[in-house]
Amino acid sequence: MSRSFFSSILRVLILVPGVIFTLSFAPALAQDPPVKRIGYLEAGRFWLFDRTFAAFQQALADRPEVGVAYPPDAHHSPGWEPENMARLPELAEKLMRRGDLDLVVGMGTAAVKALLAQNNGHTPILGMGMADPVAAGVVRGVADSGVDNFTCQVIADRWTSMFRVFHDVVRFRKLGILYQNTPEGRVYAALDDARSVASELGFDVLAFGRLSSAETDDECRQGLARLREEGMDAFFIGPLNCFDRETNDVGALLQLLNDWKIPTFARDGSEFVAAGALMGFSTWNFGPTGQFLANQAVAVLNGAKPRSVPMLDRVEPTIAINLETAVRIGFPFPLDVLVVADEIFEHTALPDAWKER
């Protein structure tokens, strides 16, 4: 055989191990990061929960360095009826007992409290959709969750500012509030904040707290009628199921209040103002909220201790007003309010998002 033949064989023998090495390890080098599994618990469906979680999922989808999955059998929403709410501890314990979840989302104060009550001490818990985690006693303060495997978003002084703005514009004497008489119900109604500001500014809070956990339309209508009998001259629209635009005729409730010529403030965004509330917070932009929560989740999924992740989110309140409602109830907006309003609706109309339900 020629020398060139042996040289060719030698070159093959030298190259083959390298080829084998490359073929053996190429798939491993090209693999995507391990998929992180996220569980979910809420007391029941609520439009604010849906929009918050959708924004969170979208923000995570925009972060390709973190692959996530949402196992269907780790997603629980029992419902707002009392017998279903009673299942929260069981479902929370079920999620905390699993060993295959990298993060569990608690949506709403009731769900977060249930998870913390069943906490296994190591599965990270991310709280969302809470009106005021500090007032609810869920966290120790704006800078410390108080629990090593828990974090959430905290917005300081949001509701006290809301009541001050509403009173500064309307100058009401008796503010009506509907709520469910539970710790979570009082927090969602911002009842303590309302009473604190009332004491400071000199108005009364008329609170109707006989709603069930279902917060039905009939219960809310009965409550509104009672508050009217007691002299309510302004009403705060909180995050109640009867004011859930996905499940109830919110426009009819707003029309009722406008027929009574009661000024209203909507906590949850300008879609309520467009539908007939006198004023409220301007468009609730879920994008930044989803991004903030996603940043927290990514930090935790990458190994950060949840308690070390910053919770404070500074959000500047913006205001929307409805001019048609103002005329209808006989309320003239001061000129300075017209100048500083972020959104002005000249006519009342059901938002397109509501028409699609």
mmCIF file of N, CA and C in Angstrom, residues 221-282:
data_model
loop_
_atom_site.group_PDB
_atom_site.id
_atom_site.type_symbol
_atom_site.label_atom_id
_atom_site.label_comp_id
_atom_site.label_asym_id
_atom_site.label_seq_id
_atom_site.Cartn_x
_atom_site.Cartn_y
_atom_site.Cartn_z
ATOM 1 N N ARG A 221 -77.346 46.095 44.829
ATOM 2 C CA ARG A 221 -78.473 47.023 44.667
ATOM 3 C C ARG A 221 -79.137 47.304 46.015
ATOM 4 N N GLN A 222 -79.298 46.268 46.824
ATOM 5 C CA GLN A 222 -79.871 46.465 48.160
ATOM 6 C C GLN A 222 -78.963 47.360 49.002
ATOM 7 N N GLY A 223 -77.660 47.133 48.900
ATOM 8 C CA GLY A 223 -76.717 47.951 49.646
ATOM 9 C C GLY A 223 -76.734 49.402 49.197
ATOM 10 N N LEU A 224 -76.782 49.628 47.896
ATOM 11 C CA LEU A 224 -76.835 50.994 47.379
ATOM 12 C C LEU A 224 -78.095 51.706 47.848
ATOM 13 N N ALA A 225 -79.214 51.010 47.823
ATOM 14 C CA ALA A 225 -80.473 51.607 48.287
ATOM 15 C C ALA A 225 -80.377 51.997 49.760
ATOM 16 N N ARG A 226 -79.778 51.122 50.571
ATOM 17 C CA ARG A 226 -79.621 51.436 51.989
ATOM 18 C C ARG A 226 -78.708 52.652 52.191
ATOM 19 N N LEU A 227 -77.610 52.706 51.455
ATOM 20 C CA LEU A 227 -76.699 53.848 51.576
ATOM 21 C C LEU A 227 -77.377 55.142 51.144
ATOM 22 N N ARG A 228 -78.212 55.068 50.133
ATOM 23 C CA ARG A 228 -78.940 56.260 49.696
ATOM 24 C C ARG A 228 -79.887 56.739 50.794
ATOM 25 N N GLU A 229 -80.579 55.801 51.444
ATOM 26 C CA GLU A 229 -81.484 56.152 52.545
ATOM 27 C C GLU A 229 -80.728 56.846 53.690
ATOM 28 N N GLU A 230 -79.457 56.473 53.865
ATOM 29 C CA GLU A 230 -78.663 57.049 54.946
ATOM 30 C C GLU A 230 -78.032 58.387 54.565
ATOM 31 N N GLY A 231 -78.281 58.853 53.334
ATOM 32 C CA GLY A 231 -77.803 60.179 52.937
ATOM 33 C C GLY A 231 -76.526 60.200 52.132
ATOM 34 N N MET A 232 -76.131 59.057 51.547
ATOM 35 C CA MET A 232 -74.937 59.028 50.701
ATOM 36 C C MET A 232 -75.005 60.098 49.622
ATOM 37 N N ASP A 233 -73.942 60.905 49.494
ATOM 38 C CA ASP A 233 -73.895 61.904 48.420
ATOM 39 C C ASP A 233 -72.683 61.718 47.513
ATOM 40 N N ALA A 234 -71.996 60.570 47.632
ATOM 41 C CA ALA A 234 -70.926 60.173 46.713
ATOM 42 C C ALA A 234 -70.695 58.690 46.933
ATOM 43 N N PHE A 235 -70.193 58.000 45.893
ATOM 44 C CA PHE A 235 -69.999 56.553 46.007
ATOM 45 C C PHE A 235 -68.669 56.146 45.396
ATOM 46 N N PHE A 236 -67.971 55.264 46.132
ATOM 47 C CA PHE A 236 -66.697 54.713 45.676
ATOM 48 C C PHE A 236 -66.940 53.348 45.046
ATOM 49 N N ILE A 237 -66.560 53.188 43.776
ATOM 50 C CA ILE A 237 -66.717 51.916 43.068
ATOM 51 C C ILE A 237 -65.443 51.103 43.234
ATOM 52 N N GLY A 238 -65.517 50.108 44.115
ATOM 53 C CA GLY A 238 -64.361 49.262 44.371
ATOM 54 C C GLY A 238 -64.378 47.998 43.528
ATOM 55 N N PRO A 239 -63.446 47.090 43.786
ATOM 56 C CA PRO A 239 -63.332 45.861 42.992
ATOM 57 C C PRO A 239 -64.304 44.786 43.468
ATOM 58 N N LEU A 240 -65.583 45.001 43.193
ATOM 59 C CA LEU A 240 -66.640 44.080 43.601
ATOM 60 C C LEU A 240 -67.074 43.213 42.422
ATOM 61 N N ASN A 241 -67.540 41.996 42.714
ATOM 62 C CA ASN A 241 -68.035 41.138 41.637
ATOM 63 C C ASN A 241 -69.231 41.742 40.922
ATOM 64 N N CYS A 242 -70.071 42.494 41.622
ATOM 65 C CA CYS A 242 -71.221 43.123 40.961
ATOM 66 C C CYS A 242 -70.778 44.231 40.009
ATOM 67 N N PHE A 243 -69.543 44.731 40.194
ATOM 68 C CA PHE A 243 -68.979 45.704 39.259
ATOM 69 C C PHE A 243 -67.914 45.069 38.374
ATOM 70 N N ASP A 244 -67.997 43.759 38.211
ATOM 71 C CA ASP A 244 -67.099 43.052 37.287
ATOM 72 C C ASP A 244 -67.734 43.114 35.900
ATOM 73 N N ARG A 245 -67.107 43.815 35.006
ATOM 74 C CA ARG A 245 -67.677 44.035 33.676
ATOM 75 C C ARG A 245 -67.748 42.756 32.848
ATOM 76 N N GLU A 246 -67.033 41.696 33.289
ATOM 77 C CA GLU A 246 -67.068 40.440 32.554
ATOM 78 C C GLU A 246 -68.300 39.609 32.898
ATOM 79 N N THR A 247 -68.893 39.852 34.070
ATOM 80 C CA THR A 247 -69.959 38.966 34.536
ATOM 81 C C THR A 247 -71.257 39.677 34.887
ATOM 82 N N ASN A 248 -71.273 41.013 34.906
ATOM 83 C CA ASN A 248 -72.476 41.716 35.343
ATOM 84 C C ASN A 248 -72.711 42.949 34.480
ATOM 85 N N ASP A 249 -73.930 43.464 34.534
ATOM 86 C CA ASP A 249 -74.295 44.658 33.758
ATOM 87 C C ASP A 249 -73.903 45.895 34.560
ATOM 88 N N VAL A 250 -72.633 46.265 34.451
ATOM 89 C CA VAL A 250 -72.122 47.400 35.206
ATOM 90 C C VAL A 250 -72.769 48.697 34.751
ATOM 91 N N GLY A 251 -73.065 48.793 33.447
ATOM 92 C CA GLY A 251 -73.711 49.997 32.937
ATOM 93 C C GLY A 251 -75.026 50.278 33.625
ATOM 94 N N ALA A 252 -75.788 49.232 33.958
ATOM 95 C CA ALA A 252 -77.077 49.418 34.626
ATOM 96 C C ALA A 252 -76.880 49.951 36.040
ATOM 97 N N LEU A 253 -75.868 49.479 36.740
ATOM 98 C CA LEU A 253 -75.594 49.989 38.082
ATOM 99 C C LEU A 253 -75.154 51.448 38.031
ATOM 100 N N LEU A 254 -74.330 51.785 37.054
ATOM 101 C CA LEU A 254 -73.894 53.172 36.908
ATOM 102 C C LEU A 254 -75.075 54.079 36.558
ATOM 103 N N GLN A 255 -75.979 53.589 35.718
ATOM 104 C CA GLN A 255 -77.168 54.368 35.363
ATOM 105 C C GLN A 255 -78.034 54.621 36.596
ATOM 106 N N LEU A 256 -78.160 53.598 37.451
ATOM 107 C CA LEU A 256 -78.936 53.756 38.680
ATOM 108 C C LEU A 256 -78.357 54.869 39.542
ATOM 109 N N LEU A 257 -77.049 54.846 39.746
ATOM 110 C CA LEU A 257 -76.396 55.867 40.564
ATOM 111 C C LEU A 257 -76.518 57.243 39.934
ATOM 112 N N ASN A 258 -76.413 57.330 38.607
ATOM 113 C CA ASN A 258 -76.557 58.611 37.928
ATOM 114 C C ASN A 258 -77.986 59.130 38.007
ATOM 115 N N ASP A 259 -78.965 58.222 37.951
ATOM 116 C CA ASP A 259 -80.356 58.639 38.118
ATOM 117 C C ASP A 259 -80.576 59.246 39.498
ATOM 118 N N TRP A 260 -79.850 58.729 40.482
ATOM 119 C CA TRP A 260 -79.937 59.281 41.838
ATOM 120 C C TRP A 260 -79.080 60.535 42.004
ATOM 121 N N LYS A 261 -78.333 60.887 40.950
ATOM 122 C CA LYS A 261 -77.440 62.052 40.950
ATOM 123 C C LYS A 261 -76.348 61.928 42.022
ATOM 124 N N ILE A 262 -75.791 60.736 42.093
ATOM 125 C CA ILE A 262 -74.706 60.443 43.032
ATOM 126 C C ILE A 262 -73.373 60.471 42.283
ATOM 127 N N PRO A 263 -72.451 61.373 42.610
ATOM 128 C CA PRO A 263 -71.123 61.347 41.992
ATOM 129 C C PRO A 263 -70.387 60.051 42.352
ATOM 130 N N THR A 264 -69.692 59.472 41.389
ATOM 131 C CA THR A 264 -69.014 58.201 41.589
ATOM 132 C C THR A 264 -67.542 58.292 41.211
ATOM 133 N N PHE A 265 -66.714 57.519 41.925
ATOM 134 C CA PHE A 265 -65.297 57.404 41.602
ATOM 135 C C PHE A 265 -64.980 55.943 41.379
ATOM 136 N N ALA A 266 -64.441 55.610 40.212
ATOM 137 C CA ALA A 266 -64.113 54.230 39.860
ATOM 138 C C ALA A 266 -62.639 53.966 40.125
ATOM 139 N N ARG A 267 -62.375 52.993 40.980
ATOM 140 C CA ARG A 267 -60.996 52.657 41.323
ATOM 141 C C ARG A 267 -60.247 52.050 40.166
ATOM 142 N N ASP A 268 -60.943 51.249 39.331
ATOM 143 C CA ASP A 268 -60.258 50.336 38.428
ATOM 144 C C ASP A 268 -60.214 50.773 36.978
ATOM 145 N N GLY A 269 -59.955 52.052 36.736
ATOM 146 C CA GLY A 269 -59.646 52.457 35.376
ATOM 147 C C GLY A 269 -60.744 53.181 34.642
ATOM 148 N N SER A 270 -60.361 53.819 33.553
ATOM 149 C CA SER A 270 -61.240 54.725 32.832
ATOM 150 C C SER A 270 -62.326 54.019 32.031
ATOM 151 N N GLU A 271 -62.252 52.703 31.863
ATOM 152 C CA GLU A 271 -63.340 52.005 31.179
ATOM 153 C C GLU A 271 -64.650 52.189 31.952
ATOM 154 N N PHE A 272 -64.565 52.271 33.277
ATOM 155 C CA PHE A 272 -65.751 52.523 34.088
ATOM 156 C C PHE A 272 -66.227 53.960 33.917
ATOM 157 N N VAL A 273 -65.292 54.886 33.769
ATOM 158 C CA VAL A 273 -65.652 56.287 33.537
ATOM 159 C C VAL A 273 -66.300 56.426 32.166
ATOM 160 N N ALA A 274 -65.771 55.747 31.171
ATOM 161 C CA ALA A 274 -66.372 55.780 29.838
ATOM 162 C C ALA A 274 -67.795 55.238 29.866
ATOM 163 N N ALA A 275 -68.057 54.292 30.763
ATOM 164 C CA ALA A 275 -69.376 53.672 30.837
ATOM 165 C C ALA A 275 -70.356 54.437 31.713
ATOM 166 N N GLY A 276 -69.885 55.530 32.363
ATOM 167 C CA GLY A 276 -70.839 56.347 33.100
ATOM 168 C C GLY A 276 -70.432 56.817 34.478
ATOM 169 N N ALA A 277 -69.310 56.348 35.040
ATOM 170 C CA ALA A 277 -68.854 56.891 36.315
ATOM 171 C C ALA A 277 -68.428 58.345 36.120
ATOM 172 N N LEU A 278 -68.592 59.163 37.145
ATOM 173 C CA LEU A 278 -68.227 60.574 37.015
ATOM 174 C C LEU A 278 -66.725 60.737 36.823
ATOM 175 N N MET A 279 -65.943 60.041 37.630
ATOM 176 C CA MET A 279 -64.491 60.147 37.531
ATOM 177 C C MET A 279 -63.855 58.878 38.096
ATOM 178 N N GLY A 280 -62.556 58.776 37.923
ATOM 179 C CA GLY A 280 -61.855 57.603 38.417
ATOM 180 C C GLY A 280 -60.409 57.643 37.991
ATOM 181 N N PHE A 281 -59.668 56.622 38.416
ATOM 182 C CA PHE A 281 -58.312 56.496 37.914
ATOM 183 C C PHE A 281 -58.358 56.334 36.402
ATOM 184 N N SER A 282 -57.351 56.880 35.739
ATOM 185 C CA SER A 282 -57.284 56.795 34.289
ATOM 186 C C SER A 282 -56.939 55.371 33.865
#
